[in-house]
Coordinates of C-alpha atoms in Angstrom, one line a residue:
M18 CA -122.0 123.4 -74.9
R19 CA -120.9 122.3 -75.8
K20 CA -120.7 121.6 -76.1
T21 CA -117.5 120.4 -76.3
P22 CA -120.3 118.6 -76.6
I23 CA -117.9 117.2 -76.5
F24 CA -114.2 112.7 -72.5
L25 CA -111.5 114.6 -74.3
A26 CA -110.7 111.3 -75.8
L27 CA -114.4 111.2 -76.5
L28 CA -115.6 114.8 -77.0
L29 CA -112.7 116.2 -79.0
F30 CA -113.8 113.8 -81.8
V31 CA -117.3 115.4 -81.6
F32 CA -116.2 119.0 -81.7
T33 CA -112.9 119.1 -83.6
V34 CA -112.1 116.2 -85.8
L35 CA -111.6 116.5 -89.5
S36 CA -114.1 115.5 -92.1
A37 CA -115.1 111.9 -92.2
C38 CA -116.3 109.4 -94.7
G39 CA -119.5 107.5 -94.2
S40 CA -119.8 104.1 -92.5
N41 CA -119.0 101.1 -94.6
S42 CA -122.7 100.4 -95.2
S43 CA -123.2 103.9 -96.8
S44 CA -122.2 105.6 -100.0
S45 CA -119.8 108.5 -100.0
D46 CA -122.6 111.1 -100.3
G47 CA -124.2 109.8 -97.1
S48 CA -127.1 107.9 -98.9
K49 CA -127.7 104.3 -98.0
S50 CA -126.3 101.7 -100.3
G51 CA -129.1 99.2 -99.5
A52 CA -132.3 101.3 -99.5
S53 CA -134.0 103.7 -101.8
K54 CA -134.3 107.3 -100.7
S55 CA -137.6 107.7 -102.5
G56 CA -139.4 106.2 -99.5
E57 CA -139.3 102.6 -100.6
S58 CA -138.1 100.0 -98.0
N59 CA -136.2 96.9 -98.6
G60 CA -138.7 94.0 -98.3
D61 CA -139.7 93.7 -94.7
T62 CA -137.1 96.2 -93.3
I63 CA -136.9 99.9 -93.0
D64 CA -133.2 100.8 -92.8
L65 CA -132.8 104.3 -91.6
T66 CA -129.9 106.5 -92.3
W67 CA -128.7 108.4 -89.2
Y68 CA -126.2 111.2 -89.7
Y69 CA -124.1 111.7 -86.6
P70 CA -121.5 114.5 -86.0
V71 CA -118.3 112.7 -85.4
N72 CA -115.4 111.3 -87.4
V73 CA -115.1 107.5 -88.2
G74 CA -113.2 105.7 -85.4
G75 CA -112.6 106.6 -81.8
E76 CA -114.5 105.8 -78.6
I77 CA -117.7 107.7 -79.4
T78 CA -118.3 105.7 -82.6
K79 CA -118.1 102.5 -80.5
V80 CA -120.9 103.9 -78.3
I81 CA -123.0 104.9 -81.3
D82 CA -122.4 101.6 -83.1
G83 CA -123.4 99.8 -79.9
Y84 CA -126.7 101.7 -79.8
A85 CA -127.4 100.9 -83.5
E86 CA -126.6 97.2 -83.0
E87 CA -128.8 97.0 -79.9
F88 CA -131.7 98.8 -81.6
N89 CA -131.4 96.6 -84.7
K90 CA -131.9 93.6 -82.5
E91 CA -135.0 95.0 -80.8
G92 CA -137.4 94.1 -83.6
I93 CA -139.3 97.3 -83.5
E94 CA -141.8 97.5 -86.4
V95 CA -143.7 100.1 -88.4
D96 CA -146.4 99.0 -90.7
G97 CA -145.3 95.4 -90.1
K98 CA -141.7 96.1 -91.2
K99 CA -138.7 95.8 -88.9
V100 CA -136.9 99.1 -88.3
T101 CA -133.1 99.2 -88.4
V102 CA -130.7 102.1 -88.3
T103 CA -127.3 102.7 -90.0
P104 CA -125.1 105.5 -88.5
V105 CA -123.3 107.7 -91.0
Y106 CA -120.3 109.5 -89.3
S107 CA -120.3 112.9 -90.9
G108 CA -117.5 114.9 -89.3
N109 CA -117.9 117.6 -86.8
Y110 CA -121.1 119.7 -86.4
D111 CA -120.2 122.2 -89.2
E112 CA -119.1 119.4 -91.6
S113 CA -122.3 117.4 -90.8
M114 CA -124.4 120.4 -91.5
T115 CA -122.8 121.0 -94.8
K116 CA -123.1 117.3 -95.8
V117 CA -126.8 117.2 -94.8
Q118 CA -127.5 120.4 -96.8
T119 CA -125.8 118.9 -99.8
A120 CA -127.7 115.6 -99.5
V121 CA -131.0 117.5 -99.2
K122 CA -130.2 119.6 -102.3
N123 CA -129.4 116.4 -104.2
G124 CA -132.6 114.8 -103.2
K125 CA -130.9 112.3 -100.9
A126 CA -131.9 113.6 -97.5
P127 CA -131.1 111.4 -94.6
D128 CA -134.0 110.1 -92.5
L129 CA -132.7 111.7 -89.4
A130 CA -129.6 113.5 -88.1
V131 CA -128.1 114.9 -84.9
L132 CA -127.2 118.5 -85.7
L133 CA -126.8 121.6 -83.5
S134 CA -130.1 122.7 -81.9
V135 CA -129.3 126.2 -83.2
D136 CA -129.3 125.0 -86.8
L137 CA -133.1 125.2 -86.8
F138 CA -133.6 128.3 -88.9
Q139 CA -131.2 127.0 -91.5
L140 CA -133.0 123.6 -91.7
K141 CA -136.6 124.7 -91.5
D142 CA -137.4 124.1 -95.2
A143 CA -135.9 120.6 -95.0
I144 CA -137.2 119.2 -91.7
L145 CA -140.5 117.9 -90.5
P146 CA -142.4 119.8 -87.7
L147 CA -143.1 117.0 -85.2
D148 CA -146.3 118.2 -83.5
D149 CA -148.8 116.1 -85.4
M150 CA -146.7 113.0 -84.9
I151 CA -146.2 113.7 -81.2
E152 CA -149.9 114.4 -80.7
K153 CA -150.9 111.0 -82.2
D154 CA -148.3 109.0 -80.2
P155 CA -148.8 108.9 -76.4
E156 CA -145.2 107.6 -75.9
A157 CA -143.8 110.5 -77.9
K158 CA -145.9 113.0 -76.0
K159 CA -144.7 111.6 -72.7
M160 CA -141.1 111.8 -73.8
M161 CA -141.4 115.4 -74.9
D162 CA -143.1 116.4 -71.7
D163 CA -140.2 114.9 -69.8
F164 CA -137.5 116.9 -71.4
F165 CA -136.0 119.7 -69.3
P166 CA -137.8 123.0 -70.4
G167 CA -134.4 124.6 -70.9
F168 CA -133.6 122.2 -73.7
M169 CA -136.9 122.9 -75.5
L170 CA -136.0 126.6 -75.9
N171 CA -134.0 125.8 -79.1
S172 CA -136.2 122.9 -80.1
Q173 CA -139.3 125.0 -80.7
A174 CA -140.1 128.1 -82.8
E175 CA -143.1 129.7 -84.3
G176 CA -145.4 127.6 -82.1
K177 CA -144.0 124.3 -83.5
T178 CA -141.6 121.6 -82.3
W179 CA -138.8 121.0 -84.8
S180 CA -136.4 118.8 -83.0
V181 CA -135.8 116.4 -80.1
P182 CA -133.0 117.1 -77.5
F183 CA -130.2 114.5 -77.4
Q184 CA -126.6 115.5 -76.5
R185 CA -127.1 118.7 -74.6
S186 CA -124.9 120.9 -72.4
T187 CA -124.4 124.2 -70.7
V188 CA -121.3 126.2 -69.9
L189 CA -119.7 125.4 -66.5
L190 CA -116.9 126.8 -64.4
Y191 CA -114.3 124.2 -63.7
Y192 CA -111.7 124.8 -60.9
N193 CA -108.7 123.0 -59.5
K194 CA -109.2 122.5 -55.8
D195 CA -105.6 121.6 -55.2
L196 CA -104.4 124.9 -56.7
F197 CA -107.1 126.7 -54.7
K198 CA -105.7 125.3 -51.4
K199 CA -102.1 126.3 -52.4
A200 CA -103.3 129.9 -53.0
G201 CA -105.1 130.0 -49.6
L202 CA -108.6 129.8 -51.2
D203 CA -111.4 127.7 -49.9
P204 CA -111.4 124.7 -52.2
E205 CA -115.2 124.2 -51.7
K206 CA -116.1 127.8 -52.8
A207 CA -115.8 128.8 -56.4
P208 CA -116.0 132.5 -57.4
E209 CA -119.6 133.6 -57.5
N210 CA -119.4 136.8 -59.5
W211 CA -117.1 138.6 -62.0
D212 CA -115.3 140.5 -59.4
E213 CA -114.4 137.4 -57.5
V214 CA -113.1 135.8 -60.7
V215 CA -110.6 138.6 -60.9
E216 CA -109.8 138.4 -57.1
Y217 CA -109.3 134.7 -57.2
G218 CA -107.4 134.9 -60.5
K219 CA -104.8 137.2 -59.1
K220 CA -104.1 134.8 -56.3
L221 CA -103.8 131.9 -58.7
S222 CA -101.7 133.5 -61.4
K223 CA -98.0 132.9 -60.9
D224 CA -95.0 130.9 -62.2
G225 CA -96.5 130.1 -65.6
Q226 CA -99.9 129.2 -64.1
W227 CA -103.0 131.3 -65.0
G228 CA -106.0 132.0 -62.9
I229 CA -108.6 131.4 -65.7
E230 CA -108.8 130.6 -69.4
L231 CA -111.7 131.2 -71.8
P232 CA -111.5 129.6 -75.3
A233 CA -112.2 131.9 -78.3
T234 CA -112.1 129.4 -81.2
I235 CA -114.8 127.0 -82.5
S236 CA -117.5 127.5 -79.9
G237 CA -115.9 130.6 -78.3
Y238 CA -119.0 132.6 -79.3
W239 CA -121.0 130.4 -77.0
I240 CA -118.7 131.2 -74.0
Y241 CA -119.1 134.9 -74.9
Q242 CA -122.9 134.6 -75.1
A243 CA -122.8 133.3 -71.5
L244 CA -121.0 136.5 -70.4
A245 CA -123.4 138.7 -72.5
L246 CA -126.4 137.0 -70.8
Q247 CA -124.9 137.7 -67.4
A248 CA -124.2 141.3 -68.3
G249 CA -127.8 142.3 -68.9
Q250 CA -131.4 141.1 -69.0
G251 CA -131.6 140.4 -72.7
N252 CA -130.1 137.9 -75.2
L253 CA -127.9 138.3 -78.2
M254 CA -130.8 137.7 -80.6
S255 CA -134.6 137.7 -81.0
D256 CA -136.6 134.5 -80.5
D257 CA -137.7 134.6 -84.2
G258 CA -134.1 134.5 -85.4
K259 CA -134.5 137.7 -87.4
E260 CA -132.5 140.1 -85.3
V261 CA -129.2 140.2 -83.3
Y262 CA -128.0 142.6 -80.7
F263 CA -124.3 142.6 -81.0
N264 CA -124.0 146.3 -80.2
S265 CA -126.0 146.2 -77.0
D266 CA -124.6 147.5 -73.7
A267 CA -124.5 144.0 -72.3
A268 CA -122.7 142.7 -75.4
K269 CA -120.1 145.4 -75.1
T270 CA -119.7 145.0 -71.4
A271 CA -119.2 141.2 -71.8
L272 CA -116.4 141.5 -74.4
Q273 CA -114.6 144.3 -72.5
Y274 CA -114.6 142.0 -69.4
W275 CA -113.2 139.2 -71.5
V276 CA -110.3 141.4 -72.7
D277 CA -109.7 142.9 -69.3
L278 CA -109.1 139.4 -67.8
S279 CA -105.8 139.3 -69.7
K280 CA -104.8 142.8 -70.6
K281 CA -105.9 144.7 -67.4
H282 CA -106.1 142.1 -64.6
K283 CA -103.4 139.7 -66.0
V284 CA -105.2 136.6 -64.8
M285 CA -105.5 135.0 -68.3
P286 CA -103.0 134.6 -71.2
E287 CA -103.2 137.2 -73.9
G288 CA -104.3 136.2 -77.4
V289 CA -106.9 133.8 -78.8
L290 CA -107.1 130.6 -76.8
D291 CA -108.0 127.5 -78.7
W292 CA -111.1 125.5 -77.7
N293 CA -109.1 122.3 -77.4
T294 CA -106.1 123.8 -75.7
V295 CA -108.1 125.2 -72.7
P296 CA -109.2 121.8 -71.3
S297 CA -105.8 120.4 -71.9
D298 CA -104.3 123.3 -70.0
F299 CA -106.7 122.8 -67.1
I300 CA -105.9 119.0 -66.9
E301 CA -102.2 119.8 -67.0
G302 CA -102.5 122.4 -64.2
K303 CA -101.6 125.3 -66.4
T304 CA -104.8 127.2 -65.5
A305 CA -106.7 127.0 -62.2
M306 CA -110.1 127.7 -63.7
M307 CA -111.7 127.5 -67.1
L308 CA -115.1 128.0 -68.7
S309 CA -116.0 125.0 -70.8
T310 CA -118.8 122.7 -71.9
T311 CA -120.6 120.2 -69.6
G312 CA -119.4 117.7 -72.3
N313 CA -115.9 118.0 -71.0
L314 CA -116.9 116.6 -67.6
T315 CA -116.0 113.0 -68.2
N316 CA -112.8 114.0 -69.9
V317 CA -111.6 116.0 -66.9
K318 CA -112.8 113.3 -64.5
N319 CA -110.9 110.6 -66.4
N320 CA -107.7 112.6 -67.0
A321 CA -107.1 115.1 -64.2
D322 CA -104.8 113.9 -61.4
F323 CA -106.1 116.4 -59.0
E324 CA -109.4 117.1 -57.2
F325 CA -111.6 119.5 -59.1
G326 CA -114.9 121.2 -58.8
V327 CA -117.5 122.5 -61.1
A328 CA -119.8 125.4 -60.4
Y329 CA -122.4 127.6 -61.8
L330 CA -121.0 130.4 -64.0
P331 CA -120.1 133.5 -62.0
E332 CA -122.8 136.1 -62.3
N333 CA -122.8 139.8 -63.0
E334 CA -126.2 141.5 -63.4
R335 CA -127.7 138.0 -63.2
A336 CA -126.8 134.3 -63.2
A337 CA -127.2 132.8 -66.7
T338 CA -125.9 130.3 -69.2
P339 CA -126.9 129.4 -72.7
T340 CA -127.8 125.8 -73.4
G341 CA -125.8 124.0 -76.2
G342 CA -125.4 120.8 -78.1
G343 CA -127.2 118.7 -80.6
N344 CA -130.8 117.6 -81.3
F345 CA -132.5 115.0 -83.5
Y346 CA -134.1 116.2 -86.7
I347 CA -136.4 114.2 -89.0
F348 CA -136.4 115.2 -92.7
K349 CA -139.6 115.9 -94.6
D350 CA -138.6 114.6 -98.0
I351 CA -138.9 111.0 -97.0
S352 CA -142.0 108.8 -96.8
E353 CA -144.4 109.0 -93.8
E354 CA -143.4 105.4 -93.1
R355 CA -139.8 106.4 -92.7
Q356 CA -140.7 109.4 -90.6
L357 CA -142.6 107.2 -88.2
A358 CA -139.7 104.8 -88.1
S359 CA -137.4 107.6 -87.3
M360 CA -139.5 108.7 -84.4
E361 CA -139.5 105.1 -83.1
F362 CA -135.7 105.2 -83.0
I363 CA -135.7 108.5 -81.3
K364 CA -138.1 107.3 -78.6
W365 CA -135.9 104.2 -78.1
I366 CA -132.6 106.1 -77.8
A367 CA -134.1 108.8 -75.6
D368 CA -135.5 106.3 -73.1
S369 CA -134.8 107.5 -69.6
E370 CA -132.4 104.7 -68.7
R371 CA -130.5 105.1 -72.0
A372 CA -130.3 108.9 -71.6
A373 CA -129.0 108.3 -68.1
Q374 CA -126.2 106.0 -69.3
W375 CA -125.4 108.4 -72.2
S376 CA -124.8 111.1 -69.5
I377 CA -122.6 108.9 -67.5
D378 CA -120.6 107.8 -70.5
T379 CA -120.1 111.3 -72.1
G380 CA -120.6 114.0 -69.5
Y381 CA -123.6 115.5 -71.4
I382 CA -126.7 116.3 -69.3
A383 CA -129.3 113.6 -69.3
T384 CA -132.0 115.4 -71.3
R385 CA -135.0 113.8 -69.5
Q386 CA -135.9 114.7 -66.0
S387 CA -136.9 111.2 -65.1
S388 CA -133.3 110.0 -65.9
Y389 CA -132.2 111.5 -62.6
E390 CA -134.6 109.1 -60.8
T391 CA -132.9 106.0 -62.4
S392 CA -130.8 103.9 -60.2
A393 CA -127.8 104.1 -62.5
L394 CA -127.7 107.9 -62.6
K395 CA -128.5 108.2 -58.9
E396 CA -125.6 105.9 -58.0
Y397 CA -123.3 107.8 -60.4
T398 CA -124.2 111.3 -59.1
D399 CA -123.9 110.1 -55.5
S400 CA -120.3 109.2 -56.1
F401 CA -119.6 112.1 -58.5
P402 CA -121.9 115.0 -57.5
Q403 CA -120.2 117.3 -60.0
A404 CA -122.4 115.7 -62.6
L405 CA -125.5 117.3 -61.0
T406 CA -124.2 120.9 -61.3
A407 CA -125.0 121.4 -65.0
M408 CA -128.4 119.9 -64.6
K409 CA -129.3 122.2 -61.7
Q410 CA -127.9 125.2 -63.6
L411 CA -130.6 124.6 -66.2
E412 CA -132.8 126.8 -64.0
K413 CA -130.7 129.7 -65.1
A414 CA -130.5 128.6 -68.7
H415 CA -131.4 130.7 -71.8
K416 CA -131.8 130.0 -75.5
E417 CA -128.5 129.6 -77.4
I418 CA -128.1 132.1 -80.2
S419 CA -130.0 130.8 -83.2
V420 CA -130.8 132.9 -86.2
Y421 CA -131.3 132.8 -90.0
E422 CA -128.0 132.7 -91.8
Q423 CA -126.7 131.1 -88.7
G424 CA -123.3 130.1 -90.0
K425 CA -122.5 133.5 -91.5
I426 CA -123.8 135.4 -88.4
I427 CA -121.7 133.2 -86.0
K428 CA -118.6 133.9 -88.2
I429 CA -119.2 137.6 -87.9
L430 CA -119.5 137.4 -84.1
S431 CA -116.6 135.0 -83.8
D432 CA -114.4 137.3 -85.9
A433 CA -115.4 140.3 -83.8
I434 CA -114.5 138.5 -80.6
Q435 CA -111.1 137.4 -81.9
A436 CA -110.4 140.9 -83.3
V437 CA -111.0 142.5 -80.0
I438 CA -108.8 140.0 -78.2
G439 CA -106.2 140.9 -80.8
G440 CA -106.4 144.6 -79.9
S441 CA -109.3 146.1 -81.8
D442 CA -111.7 148.5 -80.0
V443 CA -114.7 146.9 -78.4
D444 CA -117.3 149.5 -79.4
E445 CA -116.2 150.0 -83.0
T446 CA -115.8 146.2 -83.6
L447 CA -119.2 145.3 -82.3
E448 CA -120.9 148.2 -84.1
K449 CA -119.3 146.9 -87.3
A450 CA -120.4 143.4 -86.6
Q451 CA -124.0 144.6 -86.0
K452 CA -124.1 146.4 -89.3
E453 CA -122.8 143.3 -91.1
A454 CA -125.4 141.0 -89.4
D455 CA -128.2 143.5 -90.0
A456 CA -127.4 143.4 -93.8
L457 CA -127.6 139.6 -93.8
L458 CA -130.8 139.4 -91.8
K459 CA -132.7 142.2 -93.7
P460 CA -134.4 139.9 -96.2
Y461 CA -136.0 137.9 -93.3
K462 CA -137.7 140.9 -91.7

């Protein structure tokens, strides 16, 4: 989504690496060693702290370090002071969220951070609503108007804009064209609905090779949400983040279909499949199809030794996918000067040309519509049209699950999914999950 984000050499760092220490210019708690967090700047420089969800080391940090170095040479100023940025590599998304929350609690909030777009309701008390800043800045307003509407679904709530899209994704169907040919299937035609997934899967499952794999760990709930969206006309939660609908007919239909792929139709391995293992299995030819994040596109492109395709997710009652990935947040417990400086950096890194190159380098969707008019992305998508599928699928995109008590609610849902995969009854398990979630969300109603 998402992610993951998450390019396996790139994205696995983003989605799955262990907790990381800060960069060598930051203290271990994520605060800057060279600037006060009370809003004071060092002389003529405003050095921003940017929390980014990845471990220290690896290819992605080279890209981020390159951005920081380039930006720091730009000489962009706020109130006559040069703005610079220092990345702090804070582990995966969950670890980054924990570190940011700890820093905020200790009065050492970062200036800005890339965290999951769905973290909004957990962060609301600590982040700055951006509308006033955007309204006063024509460049910022132009940028916000240029983002794909699908990416703004998780960026806005209660009539306010809380975050800026950065590394965003949808769920895609990946398929091995070589294995399709061997099975007598049209390599240019992916399954378009749930029934065809089963039909194709039966022709593709043989000799230790599976028809399809769906990961159930880490962001497995996101894959499940895609199925739930396809199974009905609603979503798994309310827009205000105060209700979930885990026991809806669509939710139950989606989970039963997931289990049936392995236990009834025998086109997918039984048991809980790991988020990291699934793309590896696809690249190694162990599964002919997989559902995974757009962010795996570069990974598959660079590592698969076969021709592959990507397609919209197969539909049921409707075609649908949730969006996923990370957004920029600016924190409110910093000076106005630092807030303005943070927006200057966001505008810089979200430039159309830069967003286009980020998409090429990582597999994430370029968040700005104008990026697809740049020569770099046009040339890339002409030679690799698979990169356009996720962008076009945004027309079918829906808001990713985002609620109060997000971490606890997602754990309830993830545990339910894995329990059913392990043999528990679908109806009973989701009814239990609904009751647990209702209890957690009751104080917010």
